GROMACS .gro file of C-alpha atoms in nm:
model
  221
    1MET     CA    1  -2.192 -13.531  -0.574
    2SER     CA    2  -1.930 -13.409  -0.330
    3GLN     CA    3  -1.835 -13.126  -0.569
    4LYS     CA    4  -2.198 -13.009  -0.580
    5VAL     CA    5  -2.216 -13.013  -0.201
    6ILE     CA    6  -1.896 -12.813  -0.173
    7SER     CA    7  -2.013 -12.560  -0.435
    8TRP     CA    8  -2.350 -12.516  -0.265
    9SER     CA    9  -2.173 -12.478   0.069
   10LEU     CA   10  -1.955 -12.200  -0.070
   11VAL     CA   11  -2.254 -12.027  -0.230
   12SER     CA   12  -2.456 -12.054   0.090
   13GLU     CA   13  -2.171 -11.914   0.297
   14SER     CA   14  -2.121 -11.625   0.055
   15TRP     CA   15  -2.494 -11.548   0.049
   16LEU     CA   16  -2.513 -11.566   0.428
   17MET     CA   17  -2.222 -11.323   0.468
   18GLU     CA   18  -2.382 -11.082   0.221
   19PHE     CA   19  -2.717 -11.110   0.396
   20CYS     CA   20  -2.559 -11.045   0.737
   21GLU     CA   21  -2.378 -10.742   0.597
   22THR     CA   22  -2.707 -10.610   0.458
   23ILE     CA   23  -2.878 -10.653   0.793
   24ARG     CA   24  -2.579 -10.493   0.963
   25GLY     CA   25  -2.627 -10.185   0.746
   26MET     CA   26  -2.986 -10.132   0.861
   27ARG     CA   27  -2.924 -10.074   1.230
   28LEU     CA   28  -3.027  -9.785   1.450
   29LEU     CA   29  -2.737  -9.685   1.676
   30GLY     CA   30  -2.787  -9.440   1.961
   31TYR     CA   31  -2.550  -9.186   2.112
   32THR     CA   32  -2.579  -8.983   2.433
   33ARG     CA   33  -2.355  -8.725   2.594
   34VAL     CA   34  -2.361  -8.548   2.930
   35SER     CA   35  -2.101  -8.305   3.063
   36THR     CA   36  -2.043  -8.443   3.412
   37ASN     CA   37  -2.103  -8.754   3.619
   38ASP     CA   38  -2.364  -8.556   3.813
   39GLN     CA   39  -2.584  -8.532   3.506
   40ASP     CA   40  -2.817  -8.812   3.405
   41ASP     CA   41  -2.853  -8.930   3.046
   42ARG     CA   42  -3.176  -9.119   3.123
   43LEU     CA   43  -3.389  -8.869   2.929
   44GLN     CA   44  -3.171  -8.916   2.622
   45VAL     CA   45  -3.167  -9.295   2.655
   46ASP     CA   46  -3.545  -9.315   2.696
   47ALA     CA   47  -3.593  -9.104   2.381
   48LEU     CA   48  -3.357  -9.330   2.185
   49LEU     CA   49  -3.531  -9.646   2.302
   50ALA     CA   50  -3.868  -9.498   2.206
   51ALA     CA   51  -3.725  -9.424   1.860
   52GLY     CA   52  -3.643  -9.791   1.811
   53VAL     CA   53  -3.279  -9.809   1.922
   54ALA     CA   54  -3.189 -10.125   2.114
   55ARG     CA   55  -3.039 -10.064   2.458
   56ARG     CA   56  -2.725 -10.259   2.366
   57ASP     CA   57  -2.670 -10.023   2.070
   58VAL     CA   58  -2.655  -9.703   2.277
   59TYR     CA   59  -2.309  -9.547   2.307
   60ALA     CA   60  -2.248  -9.287   2.577
   61ASP     CA   61  -1.993  -9.025   2.677
   62VAL     CA   62  -1.949  -8.830   2.998
   63THR     CA   63  -1.725  -8.543   2.899
   64SER     CA   64  -1.707  -8.166   2.890
   65GLY     CA   65  -1.757  -7.974   2.569
   66ALA     CA   66  -1.385  -7.897   2.549
   67ARG     CA   67  -1.304  -8.220   2.365
   68ALA     CA   68  -1.388  -8.270   1.998
   69ALA     CA   69  -1.649  -8.537   1.928
   70THR     CA   70  -1.411  -8.780   1.757
   71GLY     CA   71  -1.180  -8.767   2.059
   72ARG     CA   72  -1.440  -8.905   2.298
   73PRO     CA   73  -1.424  -9.276   2.384
   74GLY     CA   74  -1.794  -9.346   2.330
   75MET     CA   75  -1.804  -9.166   1.996
   76SER     CA   76  -1.484  -9.340   1.887
   77ARG     CA   77  -1.639  -9.681   1.955
   78LEU     CA   78  -1.955  -9.579   1.773
   79LEU     CA   79  -1.764  -9.463   1.465
   80GLU     CA   80  -1.563  -9.784   1.466
   81TYR     CA   81  -1.877  -9.999   1.488
   82ALA     CA   82  -2.113  -9.810   1.254
   83GLY     CA   83  -2.129  -9.936   0.898
   84LYS     CA   84  -2.269  -9.824   0.566
   85GLY     CA   85  -2.648  -9.794   0.580
   86ASP     CA   86  -2.664  -9.759   0.960
   87THR     CA   87  -2.829  -9.456   1.121
   88VAL     CA   88  -2.702  -9.281   1.432
   89VAL     CA   89  -2.986  -9.144   1.643
   90VAL     CA   90  -2.939  -8.866   1.898
   91TRP     CA   91  -3.177  -8.685   2.127
   92ARG     CA   92  -3.053  -8.344   2.008
   93ILE     CA   93  -2.806  -8.260   1.733
   94ASP     CA   94  -2.579  -8.070   1.975
   95ARG     CA   95  -2.494  -8.403   2.140
   96LEU     CA   96  -2.270  -8.471   1.840
   97GLY     CA   97  -2.023  -8.188   1.898
   98ARG     CA   98  -1.892  -7.910   2.116
   99SER     CA   99  -1.979  -7.643   1.857
  100LEU     CA  100  -2.170  -7.607   1.533
  101LEU     CA  101  -1.848  -7.667   1.339
  102ASP     CA  102  -1.776  -7.981   1.541
  103VAL     CA  103  -2.131  -8.108   1.488
  104LEU     CA  104  -2.108  -8.057   1.112
  105ALA     CA  105  -1.765  -8.221   1.101
  106THR     CA  106  -1.905  -8.527   1.279
  107VAL     CA  107  -2.210  -8.543   1.052
  108GLU     CA  108  -1.990  -8.510   0.743
  109LEU     CA  109  -1.757  -8.785   0.868
  110MET     CA  110  -2.053  -9.017   0.911
  111ARG     CA  111  -2.192  -8.920   0.571
  112THR     CA  112  -1.867  -9.013   0.396
  113ARG     CA  113  -1.893  -9.356   0.558
  114GLY     CA  114  -2.251  -9.402   0.446
  115VAL     CA  115  -2.390  -9.356   0.797
  116GLY     CA  116  -2.705  -9.147   0.842
  117VAL     CA  117  -2.786  -8.915   1.133
  118ARG     CA  118  -3.124  -8.854   1.290
  119SER     CA  119  -3.196  -8.603   1.567
  120ILE     CA  120  -3.521  -8.666   1.753
  121SER     CA  121  -3.585  -8.324   1.910
  122ASP     CA  122  -3.464  -8.118   1.614
  123GLY     CA  123  -3.649  -8.314   1.348
  124ILE     CA  124  -3.328  -8.368   1.152
  125ASP     CA  125  -3.345  -8.678   0.935
  126PRO     CA  126  -3.154  -8.699   0.603
  127ALA     CA  127  -3.419  -8.945   0.482
  128THR     CA  128  -3.676  -8.663   0.468
  129THR     CA  129  -3.690  -8.343   0.265
  130ASN     CA  130  -3.720  -8.125   0.576
  131GLY     CA  131  -3.432  -8.308   0.740
  132ARG     CA  132  -3.204  -8.246   0.445
  133LEU     CA  133  -3.311  -7.880   0.442
  134LEU     CA  134  -3.220  -7.842   0.811
  135LEU     CA  135  -2.881  -8.005   0.754
  136GLY     CA  136  -2.819  -7.764   0.468
  137MET     CA  137  -2.905  -7.470   0.693
  138LEU     CA  138  -2.669  -7.601   0.960
  139ALA     CA  139  -2.391  -7.628   0.703
  140THR     CA  140  -2.451  -7.266   0.596
  141LEU     CA  141  -2.442  -7.147   0.958
  142ALA     CA  142  -2.124  -7.345   1.019
  143GLU     CA  143  -1.954  -7.179   0.722
  144TYR     CA  144  -2.066  -6.840   0.855
  145GLU     CA  145  -1.921  -6.925   1.197
  146ARG     CA  146  -1.595  -7.038   1.035
  147GLU     CA  147  -1.564  -6.707   0.849
  148LEU     CA  148  -1.634  -6.509   1.168
  149ILE     CA  149  -1.359  -6.698   1.350
  150THR     CA  150  -1.115  -6.626   1.067
  151GLU     CA  151  -1.206  -6.257   1.070
  152ARG     CA  152  -1.162  -6.236   1.448
  153VAL     CA  153  -0.820  -6.400   1.427
  154ARG     CA  154  -0.707  -6.161   1.153
  155ALA     CA  155  -0.838  -5.861   1.347
  156GLY     CA  156  -0.656  -5.981   1.658
  157VAL     CA  157  -0.328  -6.022   1.470
  158THR     CA  158  -0.362  -5.676   1.313
  159ALA     CA  159  -0.433  -5.515   1.650
  160ALA     CA  160  -0.140  -5.696   1.813
  161GLN     CA  161   0.098  -5.590   1.536
  162ALA     CA  162  -0.020  -5.230   1.570
  163ALA     CA  163   0.058  -5.251   1.942
  164GLY     CA  164   0.412  -5.366   1.867
  165THR     CA  165   0.371  -5.738   1.931
  166LYS     CA  166   0.627  -5.947   1.745
  167PHE     CA  167   0.525  -6.283   1.602
  168GLY     CA  168   0.740  -6.585   1.533
  169ARG     CA  169   1.026  -6.739   1.726
  170PRO     CA  170   1.216  -6.515   1.968
  171PRO     CA  171   1.574  -6.433   1.858
  172LEU     CA  172   1.839  -6.675   1.981
  173ASP     CA  173   2.113  -6.564   2.219
  174PRO     CA  174   2.441  -6.593   2.022
  175ASP     CA  175   2.634  -6.674   2.339
  176ASP     CA  176   2.392  -6.955   2.423
  177VAL     CA  177   2.423  -7.097   2.071
  178ALA     CA  178   2.803  -7.079   2.087
  179ALA     CA  179   2.809  -7.256   2.424
  180LYS     CA  180   2.587  -7.537   2.296
  181LEU     CA  181   2.798  -7.571   1.982
  182ALA     CA  182   3.106  -7.612   2.197
  183ILE     CA  183   2.939  -7.887   2.402
  184VAL     CA  184   2.829  -8.074   2.090
  185ASP     CA  185   3.172  -8.041   1.927
  186GLN     CA  186   3.341  -8.172   2.240
  187ALA     CA  187   3.104  -8.469   2.252
  188ARG     CA  188   3.171  -8.543   1.885
  189ALA     CA  189   3.547  -8.525   1.946
  190ALA     CA  190   3.499  -8.780   2.224
  191GLY     CA  191   3.342  -9.022   1.978
  192ARG     CA  192   2.971  -8.948   2.000
  193THR     CA  193   2.758  -8.940   1.688
  194VAL     CA  194   2.619  -8.608   1.570
  195THR     CA  195   2.266  -8.713   1.670
  196ASP     CA  196   2.367  -8.819   2.022
  197ALA     CA  197   2.586  -8.515   2.074
  198ALA     CA  198   2.315  -8.273   1.957
  199ARG     CA  199   2.065  -8.440   2.186
  200LEU     CA  200   2.278  -8.340   2.487
  201VAL     CA  201   2.176  -7.976   2.436
  202GLY     CA  202   1.822  -8.044   2.319
  203TRP     CA  203   1.894  -8.009   1.950
  204SER     CA  204   1.824  -8.229   1.654
  205ARG     CA  205   2.091  -8.324   1.402
  206ALA     CA  206   1.950  -8.069   1.154
  207THR     CA  207   1.949  -7.791   1.415
  208TYR     CA  208   2.314  -7.858   1.498
  209TYR     CA  209   2.422  -7.841   1.136
  210ARG     CA  210   2.222  -7.523   1.081
  211HIS     CA  211   2.393  -7.344   1.371
  212HIS     CA  212   2.729  -7.499   1.289
  213THR     CA  213   2.713  -7.366   0.933
  214SER     CA  214   2.590  -7.018   1.028
  215ASN     CA  215   2.856  -6.981   1.300
  216ARG     CA  216   3.160  -7.084   1.095
  217PRO     CA  217   3.410  -6.802   1.056
  218ASN     CA  218   3.411  -6.636   0.717
  219PRO     CA  219   3.750  -6.711   0.553
  220THR     CA  220   3.739  -6.384   0.357
  221ALA     CA  221   3.680  -6.171   0.667
   0.00000   0.00000   0.00000
């Protein structure tokens, strides 16, 4: 009799955990973002509540557009809390990122975790045919924007090279390198380790050995 009770208890507990996980994956989670403390997110919150999001499930950020979505505290908490099957609801899709690329990166991150995204004003809802079409169009525009950025960078590099701009690290002063080598060698002679001695002049162990090797006198010279 006791074995049956224990078995039923284990089954009930397992079923309850599975049921709770299923319910957990059916939630509507809201997200709002405003740029400054002077702005009010009440319009966004009211729209989310009207869409069925519970007030306790609304995550908010007050931040400028300079920071990527995943680096914002409110979005970080939302991503940590959201589970497979949940849907994140926003007033407008641009609340999810500082740019089209950032928005698509956030949407894709949620998609890989099984989290849906719905935008009230834009009519974007992956559960509908039109919503999926709009997301596809956004992805196409994001790829176009990415290619434009790449082309602008390449054009800028080409123009700079034509104007004589040199890229890469500036050449090192041989006298400065020799002076630092002398300091490190003296510290090593006094009993310091290579790592500690190199740190005195702002070098790593590898940097010291690189300069030490390249500055050794050539025995055939």
